[in-house]
Tab-separated table of C-alpha atoms in Angstrom:
chain	number	residue	atom	x	y	z
A	5	SER	CA	-6.233	9.568	23.573
A	6	THR	CA	-9.696	11.096	23.098
A	7	THR	CA	-8.222	13.545	20.609
A	8	ILE	CA	-6.624	10.893	18.472
A	9	ASN	CA	-9.879	8.929	18.409
A	10	SER	CA	-11.782	11.812	16.883
A	11	GLN	CA	-8.926	12.898	14.648
A	12	SER	CA	-8.358	9.402	13.254
A	13	THR	CA	-11.906	9.459	11.902
A	14	ASN	CA	-11.953	13.066	10.747
A	15	HIS	CA	-8.631	13.063	8.913
A	16	GLU	CA	-9.816	10.211	6.681
A	17	ASN	CA	-13.150	11.827	5.844
A	18	LYS	CA	-11.862	15.296	4.872
A	19	SER	CA	-10.353	14.889	1.443
A	20	GLU	CA	-8.748	18.319	1.433
A	21	THR	CA	-6.370	17.331	4.263
A	22	LEU	CA	-5.428	13.884	3.038
A	23	GLN	CA	-2.224	12.678	1.525
A	24	THR	CA	-2.242	9.121	0.258
A	25	PHE	CA	0.813	6.922	-0.052
A	26	THR	CA	0.258	4.539	-2.936
A	27	ARG	CA	2.166	2.539	-5.433
A	28	CYS	CA	0.593	3.851	-8.615
A	29	LYS	CA	-0.383	1.602	-11.502
A	30	SER	CA	0.280	4.180	-14.192
A	31	PRO	CA	3.762	3.824	-15.736
A	32	THR	CA	3.929	7.614	-16.051
A	33	ASN	CA	3.717	7.997	-12.277
A	34	ASN	CA	6.861	6.019	-11.504
A	35	ASN	CA	5.705	2.543	-10.558
A	36	ASN	CA	8.246	2.237	-7.762
A	37	SER	CA	7.510	5.324	-5.716
A	38	LEU	CA	4.905	6.455	-3.247
A	39	SER	CA	2.839	9.367	-4.467
A	40	SER	CA	1.310	12.094	-2.338
A	41	SER	CA	-1.974	13.710	-3.242
A	42	SER	CA	-3.625	16.379	-1.170
A	43	ASN	CA	-7.109	15.535	-2.478
A	44	ALA	CA	-6.969	11.753	-2.787
A	45	THR	CA	-8.979	9.422	-0.569
A	46	SER	CA	-8.198	6.052	-2.108
A	47	ILE	CA	-5.352	3.655	-1.530
A	48	GLU	CA	-4.262	1.985	-4.766
A	49	TYR	CA	-2.442	-1.309	-5.174
A	50	SER	CA	-0.182	-2.536	-7.899
A	51	GLN	CA	-0.902	-6.049	-9.132
A	52	THR	CA	2.475	-6.212	-10.832
A	53	SER	CA	5.385	-8.181	-9.460
A	54	SER	CA	8.142	-6.724	-7.355
A	55	PRO	CA	11.577	-8.140	-6.649
A	56	GLY	CA	11.121	-11.069	-4.318
A	57	ASP	CA	7.332	-11.365	-4.582
A	58	SER	CA	7.330	-14.274	-7.085
A	59	GLY	CA	4.262	-12.820	-8.779
A	60	ARG	CA	2.188	-13.010	-5.603
A	61	ARG	CA	-0.852	-10.748	-5.625
A	62	ARG	CA	-1.755	-8.615	-2.676
A	63	LEU	CA	-4.596	-9.785	-0.444
A	64	VAL	CA	-6.887	-6.749	-0.701
A	65	PRO	CA	-8.098	-5.113	-3.942
A	66	ASP	CA	-8.140	-1.364	-4.543
A	67	PHE	CA	-10.400	0.396	-2.079
A	68	ASN	CA	-11.522	3.734	-0.690
A	69	ILE	CA	-11.835	4.574	2.976
A	70	ASP	CA	-15.613	4.238	2.590
A	71	ASP	CA	-15.072	0.581	1.662
A	72	LEU	CA	-13.801	-0.181	5.173
A	73	LEU	CA	-15.916	-1.118	8.186
A	74	LEU	CA	-14.606	-0.502	11.706
A	75	ILE	CA	-14.825	-3.750	13.701
A	76	SER	CA	-13.093	-3.077	17.011
A	77	GLU	CA	-10.229	-1.390	18.818
A	78	LEU	CA	-7.428	-3.849	19.582
A	79	GLY	CA	-5.119	-1.700	21.672
A	80	ARG	CA	-3.536	1.654	22.339
A	81	GLY	CA	-0.446	3.157	23.888
A	82	ASN	CA	1.792	6.238	23.876
A	83	GLY	CA	-0.145	8.216	21.300
A	84	GLY	CA	-1.242	5.346	19.061
A	85	ILE	CA	-4.364	3.266	18.431
A	86	VAL	CA	-4.633	-0.136	16.729
A	87	THR	CA	-8.015	-0.995	15.192
A	88	LYS	CA	-9.429	-3.931	13.254
A	89	LEU	CA	-11.212	-3.129	9.976
A	90	GLN	CA	-13.030	-5.157	7.340
A	91	HIS	CA	-13.089	-4.598	3.596
A	92	LYS	CA	-16.828	-4.682	2.924
A	93	SER	CA	-16.935	-6.284	-0.518
A	94	SER	CA	-14.226	-8.932	-0.046
A	95	GLY	CA	-14.728	-9.573	3.679
A	96	THR	CA	-10.970	-9.334	4.234
A	97	PHE	CA	-9.834	-8.008	7.612
A	98	LEU	CA	-7.099	-5.374	7.998
A	99	ILE	CA	-5.248	-3.683	10.818
A	100	ARG	CA	-4.951	0.091	11.034
A	101	LYS	CA	-2.315	1.762	13.194
A	102	THR	CA	-3.062	5.437	13.756
A	103	PHE	CA	-0.659	7.674	15.638
A	104	GLU	CA	0.125	11.324	16.118
A	105	LEU	CA	2.664	12.836	13.755
A	106	ASP	CA	4.293	16.021	15.001
A	107	VAL	CA	7.477	16.211	12.967
A	108	LYS	CA	9.439	18.534	10.755
A	109	THR	CA	9.043	18.484	6.986
A	110	THR	CA	12.394	16.744	6.521
A	111	THR	CA	11.449	13.996	8.968
A	112	ARG	CA	8.057	13.574	7.305
A	113	ALA	CA	9.811	13.135	3.963
A	114	GLN	CA	11.957	10.394	5.505
A	115	ILE	CA	8.849	8.652	6.816
A	116	VAL	CA	7.366	8.776	3.307
A	117	ARG	CA	10.503	7.057	1.998
A	118	ASP	CA	10.243	4.503	4.807
A	119	LEU	CA	6.669	3.717	3.825
A	120	GLN	CA	7.852	3.158	0.270
A	121	VAL	CA	10.216	0.491	1.593
A	122	LEU	CA	7.324	-1.146	3.451
A	123	TRP	CA	5.295	-1.182	0.250
A	124	GLU	CA	8.099	-2.825	-1.727
A	125	CYS	CA	8.521	-5.467	0.980
A	126	ILE	CA	6.646	-8.501	-0.356
A	127	SER	CA	7.548	-11.773	1.322
A	128	PRO	CA	5.538	-14.702	2.748
A	129	HIS	CA	7.433	-14.114	6.000
A	130	ILE	CA	6.747	-10.366	6.344
A	131	ILE	CA	3.401	-8.793	7.266
A	132	GLU	CA	1.755	-7.224	4.229
A	133	PHE	CA	1.567	-3.433	4.070
A	134	HIS	CA	-1.524	-2.164	2.213
A	135	GLY	CA	-0.917	1.575	2.288
A	136	ALA	CA	-0.990	4.683	4.456
A	137	ILE	CA	-2.734	8.029	4.762
A	138	HIS	CA	-1.474	11.058	6.647
A	139	SER	CA	-2.583	14.564	7.493
A	140	GLU	CA	-0.685	17.322	9.286
A	141	CYS	CA	-0.970	15.645	12.681
A	142	LEU	CA	-1.859	11.976	12.145
A	143	ILE	CA	-0.800	9.017	10.081
A	144	SER	CA	-2.702	5.763	9.520
A	145	ILE	CA	-0.914	2.653	8.311
A	146	TYR	CA	-2.964	-0.250	6.912
A	147	MET	CA	-1.600	-3.768	7.252
A	148	GLU	CA	-2.524	-7.417	6.970
A	149	TYR	CA	-4.571	-8.909	9.827
A	150	MET	CA	-3.357	-12.091	11.555
A	151	ASP	CA	-6.240	-13.648	13.489
A	152	VAL	CA	-4.255	-15.267	16.325
A	153	GLY	CA	-2.034	-12.244	16.924
A	154	GLY	CA	1.450	-11.980	18.387
A	155	MET	CA	3.423	-14.832	19.877
A	156	ASP	CA	3.237	-13.078	23.238
A	157	LEU	CA	-0.546	-13.574	23.269
A	158	LEU	CA	-0.332	-17.204	22.172
A	159	LEU	CA	2.377	-17.814	24.771
A	160	LYS	CA	0.040	-16.651	27.551
A	161	MET	CA	-2.519	-19.141	26.275
A	162	VAL	CA	-0.246	-22.203	26.046
A	163	GLY	CA	2.185	-21.606	28.938
A	164	ARG	CA	5.303	-22.484	26.963
A	165	PHE	CA	5.884	-23.909	23.496
A	166	PRO	CA	7.222	-27.412	22.833
A	167	GLU	CA	10.609	-27.545	21.142
A	168	PRO	CA	9.387	-28.700	17.677
A	169	ILE	CA	6.994	-25.756	17.454
A	170	ILE	CA	9.715	-23.289	18.491
A	171	ILE	CA	11.961	-24.651	15.748
A	172	HIS	CA	9.257	-24.107	13.143
A	173	ILE	CA	8.655	-20.585	14.449
A	174	ALA	CA	12.396	-19.964	14.192
A	175	ASP	CA	12.374	-21.191	10.592
A	176	SER	CA	9.833	-18.544	9.552
A	177	VAL	CA	11.493	-15.792	11.598
A	178	VAL	CA	14.946	-16.524	10.191
A	179	SER	CA	13.538	-16.578	6.642
A	180	GLY	CA	11.967	-13.177	7.300
A	181	LEU	CA	15.205	-11.748	8.685
A	182	LEU	CA	17.122	-13.134	5.730
A	183	TYR	CA	14.703	-11.410	3.334
A	184	LEU	CA	15.127	-8.080	5.112
A	185	TRP	CA	18.899	-8.374	5.099
A	186	GLN	CA	19.446	-9.708	1.578
A	187	GLU	CA	16.630	-8.053	-0.393
A	188	LEU	CA	16.153	-4.757	1.455
A	189	HIS	CA	19.613	-4.451	3.060
A	190	MET	CA	18.139	-3.580	6.444
A	191	PHE	CA	17.877	-5.003	9.950
A	192	HIS	CA	14.712	-5.663	11.912
A	193	ARG	CA	15.892	-3.814	15.072
A	194	ASN	CA	12.725	-4.624	17.039
A	195	LEU	CA	12.452	-8.418	17.145
A	196	LYS	CA	10.467	-9.840	20.081
A	197	PRO	CA	7.474	-12.168	20.625
A	198	SER	CA	4.848	-9.465	20.067
A	199	ASN	CA	6.350	-8.672	16.650
A	200	ILE	CA	6.055	-12.268	15.439
A	201	LEU	CA	2.479	-12.746	14.237
A	202	ILE	CA	0.626	-15.980	13.501
A	203	ASN	CA	-2.774	-16.943	12.111
A	204	ARG	CA	-4.865	-20.092	12.504
A	205	ALA	CA	-3.504	-21.455	9.225
A	206	GLY	CA	-0.063	-21.650	10.838
A	207	THR	CA	1.413	-18.770	8.831
A	208	ILE	CA	4.047	-16.808	10.744
A	209	LYS	CA	5.145	-13.302	9.765
A	210	LEU	CA	7.344	-10.512	11.114
A	211	CYS	CA	5.966	-7.042	11.727
A	212	ASP	CA	7.071	-3.641	13.045
A	213	PHE	CA	10.605	-3.819	11.742
A	214	VAL	CA	12.336	-0.461	11.809
A	215	VAL	CA	13.181	1.140	8.493
A	216	SER	CA	14.745	4.243	10.020
A	217	LEU	CA	15.078	5.968	13.353
A	218	GLN	CA	12.394	8.455	12.305
A	219	LEU	CA	9.772	5.785	11.656
A	220	SER	CA	10.937	3.890	14.725
A	221	GLU	CA	10.077	6.825	16.964
A	222	TYR	CA	6.535	7.065	15.641
A	223	VAL	CA	5.627	3.413	15.041
A	224	ALA	CA	7.739	1.065	17.135
A	225	SER	CA	8.231	3.077	20.306
A	226	GLY	CA	4.885	4.795	19.841
A	227	PHE	CA	3.106	1.514	20.483
A	228	LEU	CA	5.574	-0.779	22.161
A	229	GLY	CA	8.036	1.190	24.254
A	230	PHE	CA	11.782	0.693	24.477
A	231	SER	CA	12.630	-2.922	23.749
A	232	THR	CA	14.056	-5.144	26.483
A	233	TYR	CA	15.239	-7.509	23.737
A	234	ILE	CA	17.971	-5.135	22.588
A	235	ALA	CA	21.483	-6.567	22.355
A	236	PRO	CA	24.082	-5.716	25.042
A	237	GLU	CA	26.404	-3.973	22.581
A	238	ARG	CA	23.599	-1.589	21.625
A	239	LEU	CA	23.017	-0.755	25.290
A	240	ALA	CA	26.751	-0.102	25.551
A	241	GLY	CA	26.496	2.476	22.768
A	242	GLU	CA	27.828	0.467	19.820
A	243	LEU	CA	26.269	0.571	16.360
A	244	PHE	CA	23.511	-1.832	15.370
A	245	SER	CA	24.573	-4.835	13.286
A	246	ALA	CA	23.114	-8.070	11.977
A	247	ALA	CA	24.405	-9.760	15.124
A	248	SER	CA	22.135	-7.510	17.193
A	249	ASP	CA	19.092	-9.095	15.548
A	250	ILE	CA	20.539	-12.536	16.333
A	251	TRP	CA	20.662	-11.700	20.053
A	252	SER	CA	17.002	-10.654	19.928
A	253	LEU	CA	16.199	-13.886	18.092
A	254	GLY	CA	17.868	-16.031	20.751
A	255	LEU	CA	16.206	-14.161	23.612
A	256	THR	CA	12.801	-14.394	21.930
A	257	LEU	CA	13.068	-18.140	21.281
A	258	MET	CA	14.214	-18.773	24.854
A	259	GLU	CA	11.174	-16.901	26.147
A	260	LEU	CA	8.907	-19.078	24.006
A	261	ALA	CA	10.672	-22.151	25.407
A	262	ILE	CA	10.249	-21.330	29.099
A	263	GLY	CA	7.134	-19.151	29.062
A	264	GLN	CA	8.621	-15.948	30.464
A	265	TYR	CA	11.215	-13.282	29.755
A	266	PRO	CA	14.523	-14.964	30.714
A	267	ILE	CA	16.332	-11.988	32.279
A	268	PRO	CA	17.347	-11.797	35.116
A	269	SER	CA	18.462	-15.415	35.217
A	270	ILE	CA	15.856	-18.010	36.200
A	271	ASP	CA	16.056	-19.830	39.523
A	272	PRO	CA	17.139	-23.462	38.799
A	273	VAL	CA	14.374	-24.627	41.142
A	274	ASP	CA	11.807	-23.242	38.695
A	275	PHE	CA	13.170	-25.510	35.952
A	276	VAL	CA	12.957	-28.495	38.301
A	277	ARG	CA	9.290	-27.745	38.976
A	278	ALA	CA	8.320	-27.317	35.315
A	279	PHE	CA	10.418	-30.038	33.641
A	280	ALA	CA	11.102	-33.717	34.181
A	281	PRO	CA	14.540	-34.539	35.645
A	282	ASP	CA	15.847	-36.200	32.462
A	283	GLN	CA	16.175	-35.165	28.830
A	284	GLU	CA	14.440	-38.242	27.356
A	285	THR	CA	11.217	-37.670	29.298
A	286	ASN	CA	11.212	-33.984	28.455
A	287	MET	CA	11.699	-34.652	24.739
A	288	LEU	CA	8.790	-37.111	24.748
A	289	GLU	CA	6.690	-34.392	26.354
A	290	HIS	CA	7.802	-31.879	23.714
A	291	PHE	CA	6.836	-34.180	20.838
A	292	ARG	CA	3.513	-35.147	22.422
A	293	ALA	CA	2.564	-31.520	23.054
A	294	ALA	CA	3.559	-30.503	19.517
A	295	LYS	CA	1.315	-33.218	18.086
A	296	THR	CA	-1.732	-32.755	20.322
A	297	GLY	CA	-1.640	-29.112	21.394
A	298	GLU	CA	-1.216	-30.155	25.015
A	299	LEU	CA	-0.526	-27.159	27.235
A	300	LEU	CA	2.838	-27.007	28.974
A	301	PRO	CA	3.208	-24.996	32.187
A	302	ALA	CA	5.418	-21.921	32.199
A	303	LEU	CA	8.278	-21.947	34.687
A	304	THR	CA	6.566	-19.483	36.999
A	305	ASP	CA	3.605	-17.170	36.977
A	306	PRO	CA	4.946	-13.988	35.287
A	307	ASN	CA	3.061	-11.927	37.854
A	308	SER	CA	4.908	-13.633	40.706
A	309	ARG	CA	8.389	-12.602	39.542
A	310	SER	CA	9.982	-9.677	41.307
A	311	THR	CA	10.116	-6.576	39.144
A	312	ILE	CA	13.347	-4.867	38.183
A	313	GLY	CA	13.743	-1.276	37.044
A	314	MET	CA	14.614	-0.575	33.417
A	315	TYR	CA	18.035	0.872	34.276
A	316	ASN	CA	18.900	-2.132	36.449
A	317	LEU	CA	17.663	-4.496	33.755
A	318	PHE	CA	19.803	-2.884	31.063
A	319	THR	CA	22.793	-2.878	33.408
A	320	TYR	CA	22.214	-6.575	34.036
A	321	ILE	CA	22.074	-7.325	30.288
A	322	VAL	CA	25.383	-5.536	29.704
A	323	GLU	CA	27.334	-6.737	32.747
A	324	GLN	CA	25.954	-10.173	33.665
A	325	PRO	CA	26.259	-13.497	31.793
A	326	ALA	CA	23.659	-14.292	29.146
A	327	PRO	CA	20.752	-16.560	30.178
A	328	ARG	CA	21.213	-20.300	29.715
A	329	LEU	CA	18.953	-23.359	29.425
A	330	PRO	CA	19.563	-26.499	31.542
A	331	VAL	CA	20.913	-29.400	29.493
A	332	TYR	CA	18.116	-31.799	30.479
A	333	CYS	CA	15.161	-29.626	29.383
A	334	PHE	CA	15.667	-29.613	25.602
A	335	SER	CA	17.672	-31.375	22.905
A	336	SER	CA	21.410	-30.701	22.870
A	337	GLU	CA	21.155	-29.260	19.354
A	338	PHE	CA	18.419	-26.820	20.330
A	339	ILE	CA	20.307	-25.635	23.416
A	340	TYR	CA	23.496	-25.136	21.400
A	341	PHE	CA	21.551	-23.106	18.832
A	342	ILE	CA	19.983	-20.814	21.461
A	343	HIS	CA	23.235	-20.342	23.364
A	344	SER	CA	25.107	-19.567	20.126
A	345	CYS	CA	22.655	-16.733	19.471
A	346	LEU	CA	23.026	-15.393	23.018
A	347	GLN	CA	26.753	-14.704	23.037
A	348	LYS	CA	27.665	-11.469	24.817
A	349	ASP	CA	30.329	-10.725	22.194
A	350	ALA	CA	28.525	-9.966	18.933
A	351	ASN	CA	31.399	-11.459	16.926
A	352	ASP	CA	30.814	-14.851	18.557
A	353	ARG	CA	27.170	-15.154	17.513
A	354	LEU	CA	25.932	-17.254	14.635
A	355	SER	CA	25.367	-15.560	11.292
A	356	ILE	CA	21.891	-15.572	9.774
A	357	GLU	CA	23.195	-17.472	6.741
A	358	ILE	CA	24.621	-20.295	8.870
A	359	ILE	CA	21.417	-20.471	10.908
A	360	HIS	CA	19.313	-20.671	7.755
A	361	ARG	CA	21.489	-23.126	5.829
A	362	HIS	CA	22.662	-25.381	8.644
A	363	PHE	CA	21.033	-25.056	12.058
A	364	ILE	CA	17.367	-24.753	11.086
A	365	PRO	CA	17.391	-27.667	8.575
A	366	GLU	CA	19.177	-29.913	11.079
A	367	LEU	CA	16.776	-28.996	13.870
A	368	ILE	CA	13.781	-29.617	11.599
A	369	LYS	CA	15.124	-33.071	10.753
A	370	LEU	CA	15.027	-33.861	14.462
A	371	THR	CA	11.378	-32.865	14.731
A	372	CYS	CA	10.145	-34.048	11.312
A	373	PRO	CA	12.382	-36.943	10.192
A	374	HIS	CA	10.804	-37.038	6.711
A	375	SER	CA	11.163	-33.314	6.042
A	376	ASN	CA	14.810	-33.347	4.934
A	377	HIS	CA	13.833	-32.864	1.297
A	378	ASN	CA	13.611	-29.153	0.514
A	379	THR	CA	10.390	-29.477	-1.516
A	380	LEU	CA	8.618	-31.298	1.319
A	381	ARG	CA	9.947	-29.143	4.148
A	382	PRO	CA	7.241	-26.413	4.033
A	383	ILE	CA	4.484	-29.062	3.965
A	384	PHE	CA	5.721	-30.760	7.125
A	385	ILE	CA	6.281	-27.449	8.884
A	386	ASP	CA	2.774	-26.214	8.061
A	387	SER	CA	1.104	-29.485	9.071
A	388	CYS	CA	2.987	-29.538	12.383
A	389	LEU	CA	1.967	-25.985	13.240
A	390	ILE	CA	-1.627	-26.446	12.096
A	391	ASN	CA	-2.070	-29.630	14.139
A	392	TYR	CA	-0.630	-27.902	17.182
A	393	LEU	CA	-2.912	-24.885	16.806
A	394	ARG	CA	-5.944	-27.106	16.250
A	395	GLY	CA	-5.195	-28.918	19.473
A	396	VAL	CA	-4.652	-25.683	21.401
A	397	PHE	CA	-7.877	-24.058	20.228
A	398	ALA	CA	-9.875	-27.274	20.614
A	399	ARG	CA	-8.805	-27.415	24.253
A	400	GLN	CA	-9.632	-23.752	24.689
A	401	GLN	CA	-13.092	-24.299	23.190
A	402	ALA	CA	-13.716	-27.359	25.364
A	403	GLU	CA	-12.731	-25.408	28.481
A	404	ALA	CA	-15.088	-22.585	27.489
A	405	ILE	CA	-17.958	-25.060	26.993
A	406	ASP	CA	-17.229	-26.681	30.357
A	407	ALA	CA	-17.219	-23.268	32.020
A	408	VAL	CA	-20.604	-22.401	30.491
A	409	ALA	CA	-22.027	-25.795	31.470
A	410	LEU	CA	-20.771	-25.326	35.025
A	411	ALA	CA	-22.308	-21.861	35.238
A	412	VAL	CA	-25.629	-23.120	33.845
A	413	GLY	CA	-25.565	-26.048	36.266
A	414	GLU	CA	-25.060	-23.702	39.199
A	415	ASP	CA	-27.987	-21.594	37.983
A	416	PHE	CA	-30.221	-24.690	37.810
A	417	ASP	CA	-29.119	-25.717	41.300
A	418	SER	CA	-30.074	-22.254	42.513
A	419	ILE	CA	-33.466	-22.525	40.781
A	420	ASP	CA	-34.091	-25.969	42.311
A	421	THR	CA	-33.240	-24.637	45.774
A	422	ASP	CA	-35.554	-21.664	45.347
A	423	PHE	CA	-38.333	-23.980	44.118
A	424	GLU	CA	-37.932	-26.289	47.114
A	425	VAL	CA	-38.044	-23.368	49.556
A	426	THR	CA	-41.111	-21.925	47.828
A	427	THR	CA	-42.869	-25.309	47.904
A	428	MET	CA	-42.148	-25.711	51.605
A	429	LEU	CA	-43.500	-22.251	52.382
A	430	ASP	CA	-46.644	-22.903	50.331
A	431	SER	CA	-47.291	-26.150	52.217
A	432	VAL	CA	-47.030	-24.311	55.522
């Protein structure tokens, strides 16, 4: 990891080793392809529209590497580093993923084509790709920064999500999947809580979808490891299909609902401890938490669950029944939706089109009764998420202030005690 730290800086400062993937503005350079230049140091951005972007402009203007300020390192794993950067003139934050690239020329060419697909992917539900630079041994990918982070991080903060918030998360995720399938004719292949990003404005976007197996090996697995959200048919050796993404969707949403990865099956006693014994009381709790940002306890402490080896886990996914939610913990419609995604037989799962056209709108009507009009639907969804996040972060801030006040109070108590002892000694 020390090597990649030094190399990630050096390979962006030595222009003779750089190759820049850009979408060039000049019509003579083929506006729809990534160009490679051995002596370029800038990443250029087209302000023209692409299919599906509705004329939306990209968040960051043209810039050189020198225009970026390193803020902090966010994480690392298996040969990769994630860092937070800031564009100096605009103040916009970006994420850079840098990882080692030891591949054949043919594989590198495939990765270049994959990056072109990322560049053409412009959707309000997909994380924005700003560009990439590579040398012989490293590649850096620049992407949009989401200030809250992945749903896995937010889940640790809140315990578990109330049903209305999960439905709104599902709405954005399904819209993102639909864009990938219909516009780019590709699957996500790596859907899980950590790959669903959110910011404080309530915007939710997908990231780290797999364009090809080559890019998967160097981006997805390079940072995240082999996914435990993979569908049972894939573990059994069958080809990936749209239904495989639906399994991952169902498993992800169930985890958000209970606060922990749902496989192996959860002890029914844990549900009894975390939920009220009747559906009506639980639904009132869901709506109250969604409105106020009230924290809901996860079923169990994730650290207290017994661990299971990867082989045993995958065997369990293939051979054992899919996880299920108790009927009294959530609405009947929500439970039916989750269970329909988590069918062991891929042919029995819901299609993305049916989820988008039927299930999501009906579930949103249950949570926002006035949001049945298509033009108003995004407004109600955004306001619901924003109010929830405001409540969550307000509570977090209040707890931090209380903790500081408590620590200061203890310090003053210690000072008072020392003063009293000193006074007594002086009087003697």
